[in-house]
Amino acid sequence: MIDSTRYPRLARIDAPSDLRQFDEAELPAIADELRAYLIESVGKSGGHFGAGLGVIELTTVLHYLYDTPYDRVVWDVGHQTYPHKILTGRRDRIHTVKQKDGVAPFPKREESEYDTFGVGHSSTSISAALGMAIANAQIGNDRRVVAVIGDGAMTAGMVYEALNHAGGMEPEPDVLVVLNDNRMSISEAVGGLTKMLGRATGNRTLNALREGGKKLLGDKNNPTAKFVRRWEEHWKGMFVPSTLFEEMGFHYTGPIDGHDVKALVDTLKTLKGLKGPQLLHVITTKGKGYELAEGDQIGYHAVSPFDPVKGLVAKSGAKKPTYTDVFGDWICDMAAADPLLLGITPAMREGSGLVRFSKAYPARYFDTAIAEQHAVTLAAGMACEGAKPVVAIYSTFLQRAYDQLVHDVAVQKLDVLFAIDRGGVVGPDGATHAGNLDLSFLRCVPHMVIMAPADENECRAMLTTGFRHEGPAAVRYPRGSGPGVAIDTTLDTLPIGKADLRRRGARIALLAFGAIAPAAEQVGEALDLTVVNMRFVRPLDRALLLELAKTHDGFVTLEDNVVAGGAGSGVTELLNAEGVTMPVLHLGLPDAFQHHASREDLLAEAGLDVDGIRDAVLRRWPELRSGGAALQAAAAG
């Protein structure tokens, strides 16, 4: 429970309706308490940190002025919503964020009526808010709708599709877009838009003249009003480069200080009374109020539990390299060996392991900002001219560029390597970040070579294999570290389509794809089963599968991907095409979106840990139970 002696005002706020009972003059003190409480809470639990500190004042004022949840506030991405969650009934549970059965790390409609739109990926807020505004107008209610979006998220093309739609509608939709400009995404924001916003300066006189002119001129469609509006836009463009938004049909206000409570209150009170599409530009500081986070905005974007007095402390001792580390080392080594290699990321330099590459090879490193579609077609264009592009991308972010992967890369058989991080079960970030679908949506694409490593060394070899393969290829690997296999620093390749027979046993063959292979080996050893590390999802090792089909009573396919259309489905399709009839048990992730929890908890929940695999095999083939005791003894030992 919250300490009411340290947080006397925040302790009285169980919902925004309680916040609205305070006098406006107390809002700065409430914001101070909220910031201190967020620092204390995330220090205990870990989680997204810097972005939330940057919107303390904005969150407080929005919930104070708008009648939430009746009025709709739509948050983009969700990294910044911990203060929102604290003010909307989840204050005393915020320390459980990202934990199993705890508070979700992103807005989640089923968790709270104040979470108006579920989100985990960026740049969706304006489209969603516009849809809400249109529906409200159709129904005839008077809800206000606000979208809060960061300057990093503004780099995605979907934003401009929404702005273009809203600005051209008749009648004009009543929607407010709050552009939270802190010059940061997870890393520094990049691109032309960032430069334009950096040039923007506020002009209160211009906005006052504009509003006065609207009242005098009346109907915006009369010829005089149209002429004055066009003249005003050109004149304003001399002072405020953000005329882009005006040209798209939005009334632009700002920029204002996003940490000045009075300025926020005064401006938002005015905007609440205006009709049509509005855009408020606020300037904030990521990590505001916690000096260490202000000084290291990347490092404090998301944190493990830490002591707020000491800040983040580097962990001592050697640690196993993560799969992301393996990729980061590989791309630097391969770039040294092949000058045609170019590296691309859609704004995920740190998360994808490209920091060292970006510094060592700045002319060969391309951050497209949050623009996954552009990143993939950019790679396709590079490949057309003989370059060797590597697209480093999270599994769920690749979903946003699926059309480009199909049409622009695969149809043309272009030489692009996709290094797909966060494949399979991801864990605490929840369903929006879980790469549960990638083997299914990749496997059906012609010309694709698809690999899934069982360990760190195999990941490196597969990256080299995919890079040297002429045509589209993908290496899909999980978040976190592997089993700890020693990594060979050479750049050797694997024979495409050849599996690795890890153990020859009797009766049943376990066919493991990717990170599930170590668990499959333990089960195979205890039950005396054949174990195959399949390595390739496409093409499959046809010769080995047909050989094993002749000598085994059944197959078990294992993958941390949904069963529907996954790697295991490919095995069944191959057997059917060859006229082979035999029992095949498919083990994979459930036909549902799993909630946030640790990777280990989620694998166990899906039955993909050692116990779950063993139990599933014994349920299907109970005559194997004599070997179950050996497995239990091995686990106990």
XYZ file of C-alpha atoms in Angstrom:
637
model
C 0.000 0.000 0.000
C 1.082 3.571 -0.617
C 2.610 5.502 2.289
C 0.175 8.380 2.870
C 2.714 10.303 4.931
C 5.112 10.479 1.975
C 2.423 10.800 -0.696
C -0.461 12.643 1.029
C -2.202 13.691 -2.180
C -1.486 10.650 -4.356
C -2.748 8.364 -1.585
C -6.180 9.973 -1.994
C -6.344 9.326 -5.752
C -7.864 5.943 -6.515
C -9.344 7.153 -9.803
C -9.213 10.309 -11.959
C -12.498 11.451 -10.397
C -10.560 11.811 -7.130
C -7.866 13.816 -8.920
C -10.495 16.231 -10.169
C -11.554 17.038 -6.602
C -8.253 18.834 -5.991
C -7.767 22.533 -6.597
C -5.899 23.328 -9.790
C -3.138 24.949 -7.744
C -2.252 21.547 -6.239
C -1.541 19.878 -9.582
C 2.228 20.603 -9.534
C 2.515 19.000 -6.084
C 0.496 15.982 -7.266
C 2.827 15.656 -10.249
C 5.830 15.752 -7.926
C 4.370 12.967 -5.781
C 3.504 10.915 -8.857
C 7.060 11.231 -10.171
C 8.577 10.214 -6.835
C 6.207 7.258 -6.543
C 7.024 6.089 -10.077
C 10.751 6.183 -9.316
C 10.223 4.202 -6.118
C 7.887 1.642 -7.712
C 9.900 0.921 -10.861
C 13.010 0.744 -8.700
C 11.413 -2.233 -6.973
C 9.851 -3.942 -9.986
C 11.831 -2.844 -13.016
C 10.047 -1.947 -16.228
C 9.728 0.953 -18.639
C 11.002 4.043 -16.882
C 12.287 7.107 -18.717
C 9.268 7.637 -20.969
C 6.856 7.658 -18.023
C 8.918 10.238 -16.143
C 8.680 12.489 -19.180
C 4.866 12.619 -19.232
C 4.076 13.027 -15.535
C 2.660 16.542 -15.913
C 0.892 15.780 -19.186
C -0.760 12.651 -17.745
C -1.886 14.502 -14.631
C -3.399 17.403 -16.567
C -5.161 15.197 -19.125
C -6.915 13.182 -16.428
C -7.695 16.406 -14.541
C -9.293 18.254 -17.448
C -10.905 15.399 -19.359
C -13.730 13.299 -17.972
C -11.963 9.962 -18.299
C -12.955 7.211 -18.908
C -15.987 8.789 -20.634
C -13.609 10.975 -22.606
C -11.067 8.827 -24.424
C -7.297 9.192 -24.053
C -5.424 6.912 -26.462
C -1.757 6.311 -25.682
C 0.741 5.398 -28.376
C 3.185 2.489 -27.805
C 2.529 2.382 -24.060
C 6.050 2.801 -22.670
C 4.876 6.029 -21.063
C 1.670 4.765 -19.437
C 2.857 3.768 -15.957
C 1.791 7.196 -14.537
C -1.567 6.738 -16.287
C -1.957 3.322 -14.666
C -1.093 4.735 -11.236
C -3.802 7.398 -11.536
C -6.419 4.973 -12.833
C -6.816 2.450 -10.046
C -3.603 0.440 -10.348
C -1.427 2.489 -8.013
C -1.041 -0.185 -5.334
C -0.315 -2.931 -7.901
C 2.089 -1.063 -10.161
C 5.013 -2.890 -8.495
C 3.705 -6.099 -10.139
C 4.135 -4.740 -13.669
C 5.383 -7.325 -16.202
C 5.033 -10.128 -13.635
C 2.766 -13.141 -14.094
C -0.801 -12.089 -13.170
C 0.491 -8.561 -12.497
C -0.161 -5.219 -14.157
C 0.374 -5.272 -17.918
C 3.323 -3.207 -19.207
C 1.186 -1.637 -21.942
C -2.423 -0.397 -22.145
C -4.768 -3.360 -22.146
C -8.514 -2.996 -22.629
C -9.404 -6.024 -20.544
C -7.373 -4.682 -17.617
C -9.055 -1.285 -17.235
C -11.788 0.844 -18.763
C -9.247 3.671 -18.793
C -7.075 1.707 -21.248
C -9.143 2.695 -24.243
C -7.032 0.947 -26.865
C -4.655 -1.996 -26.469
C -1.201 -1.287 -27.807
C 2.369 -2.502 -27.819
C 3.668 -1.285 -31.166
C 3.948 2.347 -32.149
C 2.034 4.755 -34.347
C -1.495 3.385 -33.943
C -2.970 6.060 -31.662
C -4.130 8.600 -34.245
C -5.906 6.000 -36.376
C -7.594 4.525 -33.303
C -8.566 7.929 -31.918
C -9.962 8.997 -35.283
C -12.027 5.819 -35.429
C -13.390 6.558 -31.958
C -14.212 10.151 -32.910
C -16.070 9.014 -36.026
C -18.044 6.415 -34.067
C -18.914 8.977 -31.394
C -20.202 11.382 -34.032
C -22.319 8.627 -35.587
C -23.787 7.658 -32.219
C -24.347 11.278 -31.266
C -22.457 11.464 -27.970
C -20.179 14.294 -26.887
C -17.066 12.381 -25.901
C -13.753 14.121 -26.420
C -10.966 12.018 -27.942
C -7.237 12.606 -27.395
C -4.293 10.716 -28.925
C -0.896 11.052 -27.220
C 1.986 10.180 -29.547
C 5.759 10.627 -29.302
C 7.992 12.163 -31.935
C 9.646 8.760 -32.453
C 6.302 7.157 -33.253
C 5.546 10.038 -35.637
C 8.139 8.618 -38.041
C 5.892 5.719 -39.111
C 3.900 5.973 -42.295
C 0.669 4.888 -40.621
C 0.644 8.207 -38.748
C 0.458 10.173 -41.985
C -2.262 7.945 -43.375
C -4.321 8.845 -40.295
C -3.451 12.550 -40.435
C -4.267 12.663 -44.133
C -7.626 11.007 -43.535
C -8.604 13.156 -40.554
C -7.505 16.427 -42.138
C -9.490 15.823 -45.302
C -12.786 14.729 -43.754
C -16.068 16.598 -44.042
C -17.485 17.231 -41.547
C -14.263 17.648 -39.620
C -13.745 15.119 -36.836
C -13.253 16.417 -33.310
C -9.956 14.854 -32.292
C -6.897 16.196 -30.486
C -3.413 14.829 -31.190
C -0.823 15.614 -28.514
C 2.662 15.334 -30.000
C 5.027 14.574 -27.115
C 8.373 15.704 -28.503
C 11.397 14.573 -26.472
C 13.795 13.882 -29.375
C 13.834 10.215 -28.396
C 12.365 6.908 -29.391
C 14.069 4.080 -27.499
C 17.258 5.465 -29.024
C 17.683 8.996 -30.346
C 14.963 9.890 -32.832
C 16.236 10.094 -36.418
C 15.076 11.394 -39.774
C 13.821 14.532 -41.460
C 10.776 14.922 -39.206
C 13.028 15.085 -36.155
C 15.017 17.906 -37.756
C 11.823 19.764 -38.635
C 10.410 19.502 -35.120
C 13.718 20.716 -33.751
C 13.315 23.935 -35.745
C 9.785 24.545 -34.519
C 9.250 27.549 -32.251
C 6.048 28.638 -30.534
C 4.215 31.766 -31.621
C 1.327 32.618 -29.288
C 0.536 35.817 -31.184
C 0.009 33.886 -34.397
C -2.348 31.424 -32.722
C -4.319 34.269 -31.133
C -4.656 36.009 -34.495
C -5.751 32.766 -36.100
C -8.542 32.149 -33.589
C -9.725 35.745 -33.794
C -9.760 35.538 -37.571
C -11.874 32.380 -37.514
C -14.573 34.180 -35.522
C -14.556 37.208 -37.809
C -14.590 35.268 -41.080
C -17.217 32.727 -40.093
C -17.737 29.892 -42.600
C -14.334 28.447 -43.460
C -15.562 27.587 -46.975
C -16.346 31.130 -48.097
C -13.827 32.554 -50.614
C -12.421 35.200 -48.259
C -11.819 32.671 -45.490
C -10.078 30.296 -47.911
C -7.783 33.090 -49.148
C -6.893 34.247 -45.638
C -6.244 30.675 -44.521
C -3.847 30.103 -47.418
C -2.089 33.423 -46.713
C -1.875 32.565 -43.007
C -0.301 29.161 -43.692
C 2.419 30.686 -45.849
C 3.066 33.448 -43.298
C 3.150 30.987 -40.427
C 5.577 28.823 -42.363
C 8.131 31.616 -42.082
C 8.157 31.149 -38.312
C 6.934 27.629 -37.566
C 8.310 24.853 -39.802
C 5.559 22.542 -38.539
C 3.180 23.923 -41.147
C 3.147 20.324 -42.386
C 0.355 19.617 -39.917
C -1.594 22.701 -40.971
C -1.340 21.695 -44.610
C -2.788 18.306 -43.676
C -5.811 19.969 -42.096
C -4.862 20.152 -38.418
C -4.830 23.324 -36.351
C -1.328 23.362 -34.888
C -0.666 24.810 -31.426
C 2.714 25.055 -29.779
C 5.283 24.053 -29.002
C 4.754 24.495 -25.256
C 6.696 23.244 -22.239
C 5.277 19.833 -21.386
C 6.540 20.123 -17.804
C 4.811 23.463 -17.149
C 1.544 22.465 -15.496
C -0.042 25.913 -15.834
C 0.814 26.143 -19.541
C -0.623 22.676 -20.127
C -3.817 23.469 -18.224
C -4.361 26.794 -19.990
C -3.660 25.389 -23.461
C -5.701 22.219 -23.071
C -8.646 24.174 -21.647
C -8.639 26.225 -24.844
C -8.272 23.226 -27.128
C -11.129 21.403 -25.400
C -13.467 24.086 -26.667
C -12.298 23.978 -30.277
C -13.887 21.918 -33.019
C -12.152 19.935 -35.743
C -8.725 18.238 -35.847
C -6.239 19.811 -33.415
C -2.539 19.096 -32.838
C -0.772 20.241 -29.681
C 3.019 20.101 -29.760
C 4.589 19.723 -26.291
C 8.310 19.592 -25.514
C 9.343 17.170 -22.760
C 12.457 15.502 -21.407
C 12.632 11.730 -21.243
C 13.568 10.760 -17.684
C 12.504 14.166 -16.324
C 13.063 14.600 -12.598
C 15.532 11.738 -12.160
C 18.956 13.082 -12.995
C 20.509 9.743 -13.913
C 17.702 8.970 -16.361
C 17.931 12.427 -17.925
C 21.641 11.872 -18.443
C 21.290 8.356 -19.874
C 17.957 8.302 -21.672
C 18.738 5.113 -23.574
C 19.997 3.165 -20.575
C 16.987 4.140 -18.460
C 14.356 3.482 -21.126
C 13.610 0.112 -19.500
C 15.321 -1.109 -16.363
C 15.703 -4.073 -14.060
C 15.007 -3.455 -10.365
C 17.475 -0.906 -8.986
C 18.194 1.333 -6.008
C 16.962 4.843 -6.957
C 19.671 6.371 -4.779
C 22.505 4.524 -6.522
C 20.940 4.121 -9.957
C 21.692 1.269 -12.317
C 24.756 -0.731 -11.363
C 26.624 -2.853 -13.894
C 26.467 -6.552 -13.028
C 29.820 -8.078 -12.220
C 31.133 -11.356 -13.551
C 30.950 -13.016 -16.929
C 27.559 -13.740 -18.409
C 26.435 -15.961 -21.221
C 26.037 -14.048 -24.462
C 22.474 -13.566 -25.601
C 21.362 -14.432 -29.106
C 21.257 -10.673 -29.728
C 24.918 -10.481 -28.686
C 25.729 -13.326 -31.071
C 24.128 -11.400 -33.917
C 25.891 -8.170 -32.952
C 29.303 -9.848 -33.029
C 28.515 -11.730 -36.233
C 27.447 -8.682 -38.242
C 30.648 -6.851 -37.314
C 32.764 -9.851 -38.282
C 30.894 -10.378 -41.543
C 31.081 -6.688 -42.404
C 34.851 -6.885 -42.049
C 34.887 -9.858 -44.404
C 32.392 -8.560 -46.979
C 32.257 -4.865 -47.941
C 28.871 -5.364 -49.614
C 27.117 -5.973 -46.283
C 24.717 -3.197 -45.252
C 22.845 -3.225 -41.927
C 19.284 -1.944 -41.512
C 17.081 -1.524 -38.455
C 13.676 0.126 -37.931
C 14.694 2.127 -34.826
C 15.907 -0.845 -32.773
C 19.672 -0.359 -32.643
C 20.094 -1.310 -28.990
C 17.481 -4.047 -28.920
C 18.789 -5.695 -32.074
C 22.469 -5.627 -31.121
C 23.626 -3.055 -33.664
C 25.328 -0.509 -31.421
C 28.882 -1.686 -32.146
C 28.158 -2.082 -35.874
C 26.680 1.429 -36.063
C 29.872 2.877 -34.611
C 32.329 0.681 -36.510
C 30.573 1.020 -39.881
C 28.490 4.226 -39.781
C 28.361 4.527 -43.576
C 26.928 1.008 -43.828
C 24.396 1.371 -41.008
C 20.847 2.551 -41.740
C 18.246 3.362 -39.090
C 14.976 3.982 -40.911
C 13.177 5.138 -37.735
C 9.928 3.338 -36.898
C 9.242 2.414 -40.504
C 9.310 -1.356 -40.896
C 7.716 -1.341 -44.348
C 10.254 1.136 -45.662
C 13.120 -0.804 -44.044
C 12.275 -3.983 -45.946
C 11.724 -2.314 -49.319
C 14.895 -0.277 -48.769
C 16.722 -3.581 -48.391
C 15.085 -4.843 -51.581
C 16.324 -1.797 -53.470
C 19.830 -2.297 -52.122
C 19.791 -5.933 -53.203
C 18.730 -4.925 -56.715
C 22.040 -3.124 -57.077
C 24.231 -5.939 -55.777
C 24.519 -4.983 -52.090
C 24.012 -7.577 -49.339
C 21.476 -6.077 -46.919
C 20.799 -7.524 -43.467
C 17.523 -6.441 -41.864
C 17.684 -6.749 -38.073
C 14.109 -6.759 -36.827
C 11.937 -8.120 -34.042
C 9.557 -10.905 -35.015
C 6.407 -8.943 -34.228
C 7.733 -5.831 -35.973
C 8.272 -7.874 -39.127
C 4.540 -8.548 -39.138
C 4.088 -4.883 -40.030
C 6.193 -5.332 -43.176
C 4.784 -8.655 -44.332
C 3.521 -7.298 -47.651
C 6.964 -5.893 -48.421
C 8.646 -9.171 -47.486
C 6.342 -11.022 -49.886
C 6.023 -8.620 -52.817
C 9.259 -6.670 -52.748
C 11.712 -9.342 -51.612
C 10.395 -12.873 -52.115
C 8.552 -12.416 -55.414
C 11.732 -10.955 -56.901
C 13.986 -13.550 -55.205
C 16.160 -10.756 -53.845
C 19.208 -11.398 -51.724
C 18.061 -10.110 -48.315
C 18.831 -11.677 -44.935
C 16.319 -11.190 -42.129
C 17.843 -11.494 -38.649
C 14.661 -11.995 -36.645
C 15.067 -11.358 -32.920
C 12.469 -12.108 -30.226
C 11.168 -15.172 -32.066
C 8.775 -17.386 -30.137
C 7.950 -16.815 -26.479
C 9.280 -13.442 -25.342
C 7.865 -13.052 -21.851
C 7.197 -9.959 -19.723
C 6.196 -7.613 -22.558
C 3.143 -9.730 -23.308
C 1.243 -10.727 -26.422
C 2.125 -7.661 -28.499
C 5.820 -8.557 -28.415
C 5.593 -12.357 -28.592
C 6.952 -13.773 -31.854
C 4.563 -16.715 -31.842
C 3.465 -16.492 -35.477
C 6.608 -15.992 -37.535
C 7.358 -19.573 -38.567
C 3.778 -19.862 -39.829
C 3.716 -16.644 -41.824
C 7.237 -17.139 -43.188
C 6.906 -20.815 -44.090
C 4.220 -20.191 -46.709
C 6.328 -17.643 -48.634
C 7.979 -19.118 -51.755
C 11.759 -18.882 -52.149
C 12.365 -18.273 -48.416
C 15.045 -20.212 -46.548
C 14.066 -20.293 -42.872
C 16.347 -21.353 -40.036
C 15.902 -21.672 -36.270
C 19.021 -22.258 -34.138
C 19.155 -24.627 -31.180
C 22.121 -22.821 -29.616
C 24.368 -19.786 -29.891
C 27.020 -21.315 -32.136
C 24.397 -22.612 -34.531
C 22.875 -19.131 -34.664
C 26.158 -17.683 -35.880
C 26.561 -20.402 -38.502
C 22.991 -19.887 -39.700
C 23.504 -16.137 -40.070
C 26.516 -16.829 -42.278
C 24.544 -19.442 -44.220
C 21.659 -17.056 -44.840
C 23.962 -14.212 -45.787
C 25.866 -16.267 -48.339
C 22.739 -17.857 -49.757
C 21.621 -16.140 -52.953
C 18.024 -15.240 -52.264
C 15.798 -14.330 -49.327
C 16.644 -16.010 -46.033
C 15.628 -15.676 -42.399
C 17.260 -16.697 -39.136
C 14.770 -16.648 -36.275
C 16.139 -16.690 -32.739
C 14.714 -16.099 -29.257
C 15.192 -13.371 -26.713
C 17.804 -13.982 -24.036
C 20.646 -16.451 -23.782
C 20.916 -20.014 -25.049
C 22.268 -23.171 -23.453
C 25.797 -21.768 -23.285
C 27.462 -23.558 -26.196
C 30.945 -22.305 -27.102
C 30.902 -20.058 -30.151
C 33.239 -20.689 -33.072
C 34.461 -17.335 -34.380
C 34.808 -18.560 -37.965
C 32.294 -17.685 -40.666
C 31.434 -21.219 -41.730
C 28.123 -22.200 -43.316
C 25.719 -25.108 -42.865
C 24.416 -27.274 -45.715
C 21.004 -25.859 -46.522
C 18.117 -28.159 -45.655
C 20.163 -30.611 -43.565
C 19.053 -31.472 -40.045
C 21.251 -32.545 -37.133
C 20.527 -36.023 -35.731
C 21.360 -35.488 -32.059
C 20.365 -38.906 -30.701
C 19.210 -42.170 -32.238
C 16.716 -43.960 -30.028
C 13.718 -46.209 -30.494
C 10.097 -46.009 -31.600
C 9.446 -42.239 -31.441
C 11.420 -39.388 -32.997
C 11.355 -35.924 -31.449
C 11.754 -33.328 -34.191
C 12.767 -30.076 -32.507
C 12.856 -26.683 -34.200
C 14.999 -23.996 -32.628
C 15.193 -23.170 -28.941
C 13.101 -26.187 -27.877
C 15.881 -28.597 -28.876
C 17.690 -28.720 -25.488
C 14.467 -29.689 -23.673
C 13.750 -32.302 -26.352
C 17.198 -33.805 -25.812
C 16.516 -34.272 -22.093
C 13.230 -36.035 -22.797
C 14.798 -38.162 -25.522
C 17.618 -39.256 -23.256
C 15.281 -40.302 -20.455
C 12.719 -42.101 -22.655
C 15.263 -43.482 -25.143
C 13.794 -41.604 -28.100
C 15.394 -40.320 -31.267
C 16.056 -36.580 -31.193
C 16.580 -34.420 -34.266
C 17.582 -30.775 -34.224
C 15.773 -29.855 -37.427
C 17.626 -26.554 -37.992
C 15.710 -25.718 -41.178
C 12.002 -24.939 -41.228
C 12.212 -24.482 -44.985
C 13.475 -26.511 -46.731
C 12.978 -29.524 -44.501
C 15.409 -32.425 -44.499
C 13.260 -34.672 -46.673
C 15.734 -37.561 -46.864
C 16.177 -37.831 -43.093
C 12.443 -37.544 -42.370
C 11.595 -40.328 -44.824
C 14.357 -42.515 -43.410
C 13.117 -42.023 -39.840
C 9.519 -42.645 -40.911
C 10.486 -46.167 -41.961
C 12.035 -47.033 -38.592
C 9.791 -45.227 -36.087
C 6.223 -45.585 -34.897
C 5.541 -41.873 -34.635
C 6.912 -38.345 -34.763
C 6.630 -35.496 -32.252
C 7.270 -32.002 -33.618
C 8.274 -29.286 -31.166
C 8.425 -25.535 -31.760
C 7.915 -22.299 -29.836
C 5.502 -21.100 -32.512
C 1.775 -21.644 -32.863
C 0.936 -25.128 -34.082
C -1.350 -23.834 -36.837
C 0.698 -23.655 -40.022
C 3.974 -23.924 -38.142
C 7.091 -25.982 -38.698
C 5.355 -29.155 -37.543
C 2.652 -28.642 -40.141
C 5.388 -28.689 -42.743
C 6.478 -32.152 -41.561
C 2.939 -33.517 -41.896
C 2.570 -31.948 -45.334
C 5.790 -33.602 -46.468
C 4.709 -37.017 -45.179
C 1.304 -36.706 -46.817
C 2.864 -35.690 -50.121
C 5.079 -38.800 -49.969
C 2.154 -41.068 -49.130
C 3.512 -41.836 -45.652
C 0.897 -42.472 -43.000
C 2.037 -42.354 -39.378
C 1.015 -40.676 -36.101
C 2.408 -37.169 -35.665
C 1.982 -35.235 -32.410
C 2.409 -31.480 -32.836
C 3.562 -29.580 -29.752
C 3.751 -25.813 -29.888
C 2.267 -22.640 -28.525
C -1.482 -22.457 -27.844
C -4.099 -21.090 -30.198
C -4.392 -18.025 -27.990
C -2.453 -14.902 -27.056
C -0.484 -15.571 -23.901
C -0.321 -12.900 -21.211
C 2.861 -11.396 -19.790
C 5.040 -13.593 -17.608
C 8.597 -14.900 -17.683
C 9.696 -16.928 -20.686
C 10.071 -19.984 -18.451
C 6.537 -19.617 -17.066
C 5.036 -19.241 -20.521
C 6.864 -22.270 -21.927
C 5.683 -24.332 -18.969
C 2.142 -23.037 -19.438
C 2.300 -24.158 -23.078
C 3.683 -27.567 -22.131
C 7.014 -26.894 -23.833
C 9.287 -27.392 -20.847
C 10.820 -30.800 -20.098
C 7.921 -31.934 -17.905
C 5.303 -30.765 -20.375
C 6.946 -32.476 -23.339
C 7.388 -35.724 -21.414
C 3.768 -35.733 -20.229
C 2.423 -35.061 -23.717
C 4.502 -37.867 -25.226
C 3.425 -40.339 -22.519
C -0.227 -39.426 -22.912
C 0.006 -40.221 -26.609
C 2.188 -43.321 -26.199
C 1.541 -44.603 -22.642
C 3.543 -47.751 -23.301
C 6.674 -45.592 -22.998
C 6.005 -44.944 -19.303
C 8.698 -47.346 -18.198
C 11.194 -44.701 -19.194
C 9.373 -41.914 -17.324
C 10.924 -42.880 -14.000
C 14.386 -42.294 -15.445
C 13.453 -38.760 -16.447
C 12.011 -37.945 -13.046
C 15.149 -39.295 -11.348
C 17.353 -37.250 -13.678
C 15.346 -34.103 -12.952
C 15.516 -34.710 -9.194
C 19.281 -35.275 -9.380
